CSV table of C-alpha atoms and ligand atoms in Angstrom, one decimal:
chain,number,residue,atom,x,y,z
A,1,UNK,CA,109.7,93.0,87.0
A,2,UNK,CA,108.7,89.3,88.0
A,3,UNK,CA,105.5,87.9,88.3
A,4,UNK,CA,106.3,84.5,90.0
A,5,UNK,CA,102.1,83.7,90.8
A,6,UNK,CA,99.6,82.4,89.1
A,7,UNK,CA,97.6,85.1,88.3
A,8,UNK,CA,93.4,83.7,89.3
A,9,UNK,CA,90.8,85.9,87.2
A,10,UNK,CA,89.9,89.0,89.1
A,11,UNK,CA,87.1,88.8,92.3
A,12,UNK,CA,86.9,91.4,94.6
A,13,UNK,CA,89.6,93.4,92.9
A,14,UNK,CA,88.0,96.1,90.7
A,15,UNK,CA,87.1,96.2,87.3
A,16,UNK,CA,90.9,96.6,86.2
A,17,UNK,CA,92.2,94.1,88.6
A,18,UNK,CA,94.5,91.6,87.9
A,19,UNK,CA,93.3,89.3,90.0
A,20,UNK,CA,95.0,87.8,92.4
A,21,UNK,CA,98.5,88.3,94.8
A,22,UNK,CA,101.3,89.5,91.9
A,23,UNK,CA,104.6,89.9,93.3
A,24,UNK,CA,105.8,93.1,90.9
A,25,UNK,CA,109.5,94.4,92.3
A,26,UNK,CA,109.9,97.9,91.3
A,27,UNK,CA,113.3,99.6,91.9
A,28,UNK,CA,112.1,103.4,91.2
A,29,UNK,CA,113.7,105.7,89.2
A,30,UNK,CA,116.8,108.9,90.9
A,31,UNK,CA,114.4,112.1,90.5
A,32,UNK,CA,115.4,115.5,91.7
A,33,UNK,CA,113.0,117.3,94.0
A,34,UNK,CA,113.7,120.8,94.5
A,35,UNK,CA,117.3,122.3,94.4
A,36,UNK,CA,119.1,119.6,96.0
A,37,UNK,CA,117.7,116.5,96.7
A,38,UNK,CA,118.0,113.0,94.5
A,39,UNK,CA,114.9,110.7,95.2
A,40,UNK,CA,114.1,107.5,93.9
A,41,UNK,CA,110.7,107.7,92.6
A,42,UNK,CA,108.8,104.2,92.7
A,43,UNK,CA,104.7,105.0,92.1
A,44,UNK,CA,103.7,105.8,89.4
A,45,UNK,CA,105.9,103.4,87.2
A,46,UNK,CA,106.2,102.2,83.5
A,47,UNK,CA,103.1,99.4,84.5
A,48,UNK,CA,102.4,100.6,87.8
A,49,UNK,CA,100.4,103.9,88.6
A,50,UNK,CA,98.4,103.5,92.3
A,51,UNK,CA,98.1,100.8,95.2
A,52,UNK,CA,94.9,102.2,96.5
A,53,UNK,CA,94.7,105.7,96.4
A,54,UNK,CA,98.6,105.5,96.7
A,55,UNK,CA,99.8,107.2,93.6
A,56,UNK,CA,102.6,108.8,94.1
A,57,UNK,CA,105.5,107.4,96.7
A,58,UNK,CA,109.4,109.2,96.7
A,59,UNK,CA,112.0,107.3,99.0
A,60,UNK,CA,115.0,109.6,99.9
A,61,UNK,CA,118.5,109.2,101.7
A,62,UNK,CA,119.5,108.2,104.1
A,63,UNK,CA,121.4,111.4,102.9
A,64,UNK,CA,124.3,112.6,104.6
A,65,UNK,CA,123.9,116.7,104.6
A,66,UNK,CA,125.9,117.7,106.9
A,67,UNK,CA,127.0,121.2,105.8
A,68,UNK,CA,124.7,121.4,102.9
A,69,UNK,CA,121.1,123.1,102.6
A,70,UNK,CA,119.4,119.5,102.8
A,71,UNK,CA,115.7,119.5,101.5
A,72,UNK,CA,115.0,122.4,99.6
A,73,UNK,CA,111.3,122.5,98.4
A,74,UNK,CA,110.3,126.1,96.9
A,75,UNK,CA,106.3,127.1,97.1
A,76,UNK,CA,104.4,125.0,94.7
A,77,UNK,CA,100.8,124.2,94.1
A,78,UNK,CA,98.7,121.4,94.9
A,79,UNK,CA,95.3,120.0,93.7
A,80,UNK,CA,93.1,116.6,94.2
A,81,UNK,CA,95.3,114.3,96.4
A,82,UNK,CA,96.7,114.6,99.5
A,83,UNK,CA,100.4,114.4,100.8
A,84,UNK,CA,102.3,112.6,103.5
A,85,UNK,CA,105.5,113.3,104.9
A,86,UNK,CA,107.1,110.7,106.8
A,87,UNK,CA,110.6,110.8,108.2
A,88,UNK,CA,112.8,108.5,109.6
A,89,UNK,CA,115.4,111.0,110.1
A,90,UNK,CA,116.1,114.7,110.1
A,91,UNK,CA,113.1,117.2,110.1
A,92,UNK,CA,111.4,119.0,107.0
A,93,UNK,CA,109.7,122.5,108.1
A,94,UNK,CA,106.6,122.4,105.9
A,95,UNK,CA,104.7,125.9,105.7
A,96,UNK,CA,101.6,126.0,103.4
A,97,UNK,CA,99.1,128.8,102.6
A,98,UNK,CA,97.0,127.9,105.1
A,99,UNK,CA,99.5,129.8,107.3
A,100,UNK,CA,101.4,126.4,109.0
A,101,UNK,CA,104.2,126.3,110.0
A,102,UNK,CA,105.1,123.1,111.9
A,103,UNK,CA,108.2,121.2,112.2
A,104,UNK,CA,107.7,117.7,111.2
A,105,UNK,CA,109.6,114.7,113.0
A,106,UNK,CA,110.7,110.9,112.7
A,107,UNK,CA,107.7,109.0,112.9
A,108,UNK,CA,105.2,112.2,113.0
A,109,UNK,CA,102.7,112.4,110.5
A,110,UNK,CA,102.5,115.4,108.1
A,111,UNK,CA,99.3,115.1,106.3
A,112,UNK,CA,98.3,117.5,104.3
A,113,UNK,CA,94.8,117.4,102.0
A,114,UNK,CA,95.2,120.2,99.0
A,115,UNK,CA,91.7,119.6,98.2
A,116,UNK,CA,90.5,121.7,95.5
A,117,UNK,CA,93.8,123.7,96.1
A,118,UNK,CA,96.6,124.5,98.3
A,119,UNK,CA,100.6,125.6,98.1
A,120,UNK,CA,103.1,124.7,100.1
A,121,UNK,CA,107.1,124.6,100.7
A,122,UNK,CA,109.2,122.2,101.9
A,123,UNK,CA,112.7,122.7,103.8
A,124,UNK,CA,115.2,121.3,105.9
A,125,UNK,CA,115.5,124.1,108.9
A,126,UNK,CA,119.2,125.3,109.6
A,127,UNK,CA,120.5,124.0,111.5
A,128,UNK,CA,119.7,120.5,111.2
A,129,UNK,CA,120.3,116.8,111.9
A,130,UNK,CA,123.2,115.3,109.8
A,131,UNK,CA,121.2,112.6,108.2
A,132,UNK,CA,118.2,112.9,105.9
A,133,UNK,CA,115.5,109.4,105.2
A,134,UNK,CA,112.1,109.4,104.5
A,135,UNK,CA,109.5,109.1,102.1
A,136,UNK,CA,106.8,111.7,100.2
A,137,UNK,CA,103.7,110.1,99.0
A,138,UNK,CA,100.1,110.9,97.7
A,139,UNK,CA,96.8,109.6,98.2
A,140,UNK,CA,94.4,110.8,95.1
A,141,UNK,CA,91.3,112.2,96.5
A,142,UNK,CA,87.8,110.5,95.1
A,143,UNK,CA,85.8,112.5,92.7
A,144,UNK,CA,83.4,113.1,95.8
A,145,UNK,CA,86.2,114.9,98.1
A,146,UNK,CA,88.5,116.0,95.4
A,147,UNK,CA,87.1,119.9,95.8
A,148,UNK,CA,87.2,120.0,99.7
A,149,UNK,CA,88.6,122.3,101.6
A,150,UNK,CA,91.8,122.6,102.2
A,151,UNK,CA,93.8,121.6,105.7
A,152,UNK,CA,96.8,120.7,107.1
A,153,UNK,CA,97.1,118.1,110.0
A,154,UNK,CA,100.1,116.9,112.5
A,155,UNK,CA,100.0,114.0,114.4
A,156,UNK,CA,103.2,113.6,116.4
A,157,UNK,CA,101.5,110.6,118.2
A,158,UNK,CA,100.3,107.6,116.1
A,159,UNK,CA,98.8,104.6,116.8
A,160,UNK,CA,100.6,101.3,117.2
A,161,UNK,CA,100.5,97.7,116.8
A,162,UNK,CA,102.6,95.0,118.5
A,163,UNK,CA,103.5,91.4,117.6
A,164,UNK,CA,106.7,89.7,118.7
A,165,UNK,CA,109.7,91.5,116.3
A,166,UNK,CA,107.5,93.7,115.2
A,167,UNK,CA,106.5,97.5,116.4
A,168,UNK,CA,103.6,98.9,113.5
A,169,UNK,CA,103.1,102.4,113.3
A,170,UNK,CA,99.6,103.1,111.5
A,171,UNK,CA,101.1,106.2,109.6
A,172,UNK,CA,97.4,106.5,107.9
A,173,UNK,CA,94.0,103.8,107.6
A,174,UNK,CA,93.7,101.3,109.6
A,175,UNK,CA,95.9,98.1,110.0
A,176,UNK,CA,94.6,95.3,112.3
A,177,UNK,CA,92.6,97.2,115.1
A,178,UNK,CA,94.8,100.5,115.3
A,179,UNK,CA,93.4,103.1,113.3
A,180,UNK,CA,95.3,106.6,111.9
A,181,UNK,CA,94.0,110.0,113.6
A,182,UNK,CA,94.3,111.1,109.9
A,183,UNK,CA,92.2,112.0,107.6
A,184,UNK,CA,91.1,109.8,104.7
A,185,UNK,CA,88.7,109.6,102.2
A,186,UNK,CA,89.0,105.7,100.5
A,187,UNK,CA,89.8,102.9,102.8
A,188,UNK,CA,93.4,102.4,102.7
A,189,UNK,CA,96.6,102.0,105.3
A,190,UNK,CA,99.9,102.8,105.6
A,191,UNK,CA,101.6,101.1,108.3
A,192,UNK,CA,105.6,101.8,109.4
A,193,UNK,CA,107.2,98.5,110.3
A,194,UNK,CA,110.0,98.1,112.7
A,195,UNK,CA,111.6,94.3,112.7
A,196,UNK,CA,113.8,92.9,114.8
A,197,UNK,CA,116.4,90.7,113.6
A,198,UNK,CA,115.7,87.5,113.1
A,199,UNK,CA,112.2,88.1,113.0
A,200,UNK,CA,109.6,85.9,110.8
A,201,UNK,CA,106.1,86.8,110.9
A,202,UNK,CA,102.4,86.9,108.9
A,203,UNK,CA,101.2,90.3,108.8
A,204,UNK,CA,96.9,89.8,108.5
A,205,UNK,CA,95.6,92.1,105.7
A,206,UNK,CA,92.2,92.4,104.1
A,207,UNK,CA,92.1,90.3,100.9
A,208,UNK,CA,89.9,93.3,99.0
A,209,UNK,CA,92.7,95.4,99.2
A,210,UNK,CA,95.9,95.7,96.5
A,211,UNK,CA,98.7,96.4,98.9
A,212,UNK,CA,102.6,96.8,98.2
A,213,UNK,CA,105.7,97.4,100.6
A,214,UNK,CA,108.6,100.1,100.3
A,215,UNK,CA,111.7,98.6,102.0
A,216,UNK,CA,113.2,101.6,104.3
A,217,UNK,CA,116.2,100.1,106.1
A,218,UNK,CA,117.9,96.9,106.3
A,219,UNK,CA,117.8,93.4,105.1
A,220,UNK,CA,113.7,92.2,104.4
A,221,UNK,CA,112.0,89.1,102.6
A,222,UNK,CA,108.6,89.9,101.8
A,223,UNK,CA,106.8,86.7,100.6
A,224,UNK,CA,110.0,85.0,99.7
A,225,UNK,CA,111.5,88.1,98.0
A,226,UNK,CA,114.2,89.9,99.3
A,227,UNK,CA,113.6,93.8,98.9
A,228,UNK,CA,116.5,96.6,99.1
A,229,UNK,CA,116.2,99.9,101.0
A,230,UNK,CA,114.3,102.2,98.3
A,231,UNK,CA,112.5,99.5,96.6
A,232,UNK,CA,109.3,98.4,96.3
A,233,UNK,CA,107.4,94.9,95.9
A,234,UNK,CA,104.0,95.7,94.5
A,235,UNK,CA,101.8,92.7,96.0
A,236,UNK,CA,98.5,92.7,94.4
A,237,UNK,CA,95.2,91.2,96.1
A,238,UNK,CA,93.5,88.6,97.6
A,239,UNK,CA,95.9,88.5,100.7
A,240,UNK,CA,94.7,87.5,104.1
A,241,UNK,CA,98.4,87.9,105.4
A,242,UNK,CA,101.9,88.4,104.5
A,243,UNK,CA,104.9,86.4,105.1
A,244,UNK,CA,107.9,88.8,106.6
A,245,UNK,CA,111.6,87.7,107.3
A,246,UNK,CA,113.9,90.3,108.9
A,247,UNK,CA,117.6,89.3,108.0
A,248,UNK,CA,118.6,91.9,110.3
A,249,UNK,CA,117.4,94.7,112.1
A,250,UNK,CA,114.8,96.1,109.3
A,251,UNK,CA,111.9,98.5,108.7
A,252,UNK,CA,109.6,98.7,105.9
A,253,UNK,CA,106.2,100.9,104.9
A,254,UNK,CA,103.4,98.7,104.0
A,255,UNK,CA,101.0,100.5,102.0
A,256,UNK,CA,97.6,99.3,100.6
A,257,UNK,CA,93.9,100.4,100.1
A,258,UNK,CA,91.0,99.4,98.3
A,259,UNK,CA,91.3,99.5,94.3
A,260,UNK,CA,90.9,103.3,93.0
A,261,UNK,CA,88.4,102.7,90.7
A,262,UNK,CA,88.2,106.4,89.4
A,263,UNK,CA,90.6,107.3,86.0
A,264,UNK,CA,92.6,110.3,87.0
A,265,UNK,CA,95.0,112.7,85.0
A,266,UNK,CA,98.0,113.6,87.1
A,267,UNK,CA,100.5,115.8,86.1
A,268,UNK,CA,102.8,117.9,87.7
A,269,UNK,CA,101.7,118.5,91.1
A,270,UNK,CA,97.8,118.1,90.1
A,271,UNK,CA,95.4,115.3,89.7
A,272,UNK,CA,92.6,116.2,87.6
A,273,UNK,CA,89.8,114.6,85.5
A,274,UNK,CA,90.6,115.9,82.3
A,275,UNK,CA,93.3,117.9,80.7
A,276,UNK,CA,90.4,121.1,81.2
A,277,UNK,CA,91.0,120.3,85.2
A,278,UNK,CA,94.6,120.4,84.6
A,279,UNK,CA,95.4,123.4,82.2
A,280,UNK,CA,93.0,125.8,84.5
A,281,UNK,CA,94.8,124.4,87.7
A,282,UNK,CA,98.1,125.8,85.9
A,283,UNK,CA,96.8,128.8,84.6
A,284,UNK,CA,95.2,129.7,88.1
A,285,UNK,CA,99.2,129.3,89.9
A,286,UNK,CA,100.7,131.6,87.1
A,287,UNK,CA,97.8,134.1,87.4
A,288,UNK,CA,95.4,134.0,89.4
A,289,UNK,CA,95.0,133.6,93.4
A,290,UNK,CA,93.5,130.0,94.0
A,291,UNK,CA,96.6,128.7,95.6
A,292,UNK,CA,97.1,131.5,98.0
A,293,UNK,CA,100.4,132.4,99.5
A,294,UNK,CA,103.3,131.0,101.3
A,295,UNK,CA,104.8,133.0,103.4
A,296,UNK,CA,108.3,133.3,105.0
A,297,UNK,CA,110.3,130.6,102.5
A,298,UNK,CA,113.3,132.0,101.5
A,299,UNK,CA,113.5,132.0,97.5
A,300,UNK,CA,111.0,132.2,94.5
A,301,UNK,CA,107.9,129.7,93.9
A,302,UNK,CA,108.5,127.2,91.2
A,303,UNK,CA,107.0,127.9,88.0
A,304,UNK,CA,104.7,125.4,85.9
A,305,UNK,CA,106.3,123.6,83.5
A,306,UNK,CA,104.4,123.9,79.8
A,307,UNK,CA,101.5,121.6,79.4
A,308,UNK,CA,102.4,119.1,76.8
A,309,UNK,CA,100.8,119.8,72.8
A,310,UNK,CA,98.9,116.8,73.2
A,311,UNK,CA,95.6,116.3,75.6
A,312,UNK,CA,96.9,114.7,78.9
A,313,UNK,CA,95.3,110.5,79.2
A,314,UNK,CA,92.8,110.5,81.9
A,315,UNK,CA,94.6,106.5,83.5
A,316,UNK,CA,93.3,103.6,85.7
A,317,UNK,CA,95.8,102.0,88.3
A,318,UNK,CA,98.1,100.3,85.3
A,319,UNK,CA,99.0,101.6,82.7
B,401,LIG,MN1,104.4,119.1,97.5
């Protein structure tokens, strides 16, 4: 990791903030997920937990599975955060215990809000495309939404923004005057950006938002720093815009959101408040019926792994 700014005491940037713009590479960590997929998992990190709400982003592939299952996600349990699938190829077939069942796309949203809980499974369908890329992330819900409802939303058309080289996708938030169809509950964006070659351009962000960028495909300098595919460059605040240079054709996600002031326990596939949240969110997937059902995947749900001996650390956006 590099920090190659000046670091200005913190303003606008929560209580926890360090301050000003940081430029924090982070090269994620190979993960399996499921039965047989490798991701590279870059949020949360040794010194980095959220951008926003952001808490949790996977990149994957591009995979070549030609011939072989592909994604493989068994029925699992989800609590406090939402998830977004976002594909740049292939298809993942995502049913949940809500009853859906929807096929989701390159550049469709797949947003799904667990609430106070929700299961779901995750699968490439058969047959499918020969190439798998994309990216899994989270958004931690606030302590005032955290025990919603549960729902599951698809938006196969998304907003977009235009500048010369540049074609924005507003995957979630708002980014400049485009704003998401989907459902949030802190202010925040993700934003899909397609460069051309060549191009060299300042994205305008809002300077009370932290903000980092995942590099997807091809040759990118954000602010000076050149990022590979499946990293990320975690940028801190106190931006009013960004400094891009495509080296060659190249897309990127830019995600950001205000600071998420709340301390959260995450583990496993819940974020809780305290250990309590988190032990009866297990117990209630081994034994009881708070999750509900998926139907129609083909192999067992995933069991919980033991809670650890010691009480889990309710933690802020660093560690
Ligand atoms: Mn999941």
């Amino acid at each position: 990791m590099s920090n190659l700014d000046l670091r200005p005491a913190p303003t606008d940037c929560g209580r926890e903030a360090s301050g000003g713009p940081v430029k924090d590479l982070l090269t994620g960590r190979q993960v399996p997920l499921g039965e047989s997929t490798m991701v590279r998992r870059l949020l949360p990190s040794l010194g980095r937990r959220m951008v926003g709400a952001w808490c949790f982003v996977d990149h994957y592939g591009p995979d070549d599975i030609a011939g072989e299952p592909g994604m493989r996600v068994p029925p699992h349990p989800h609590a406090g955060l939402q998830t977004v699938s976002w594909l740049h190829q292939g298809e993942v077939l995502h049913r949940d215990s809500l009853g859906s069942l929807q096929a989701i796309r390159p550049y469709e949203l797949g947003l799904m809000t667990s609430g106070r809980a929700i299961s779901h499974s995750e699968e490439s369908p058969r047959p499918h495309a020969r190439f798998l890329h994309g990216a899994q992330l989270w958004v931690a819900l606030p302590g005032a939404h955290r025990h919603t409802a549960p729902s599951f939303e698809h938006h196969p058309e998304l907003p977009v923004v235009t500048a010369p080289g540049l074609r924005a996708t507003v995957i979630l938030g708002t980014l400049d005057t485009a704003t998401s169809p989907g459902t949030t509950h802190t202010p925040l964006v993700g934003a899909d950006l397609a460069l051309a070659d060549g191009t060299d351009l300042r994205l305008p962000l809002v300077p009370g938002f932290e903000y980092a960028v995942l590099a997807m495909t091809g040759r990118i300098d954000v602010d000076g720093v050149p990022v590979e595919p499946g990293s990320l460059l975690y940028l801190g605040c106190g931006r009013r815009e960004l400094p891009l240079l495509a080296r060659s054709e190249a897309s990127a996600l830019l995600l950001g959101g205000a600071p998420f002031e709340e301390r959260i326990v995450m583990w496993w596939n819940f974020i809780g408040r305290s250990t309590e949240d988190i032990a009866r969110a297990r117990a209630d997937w081994m034994t009881g019926d708070r999750f509900g059902e998926v139907h129609g995947y083909d192999g067992a749900r995933l069991a919980a792994p033991e809670l650890p001996d010691a009480p889990l650390k309710a933690r802020g956006r660093e560690r």
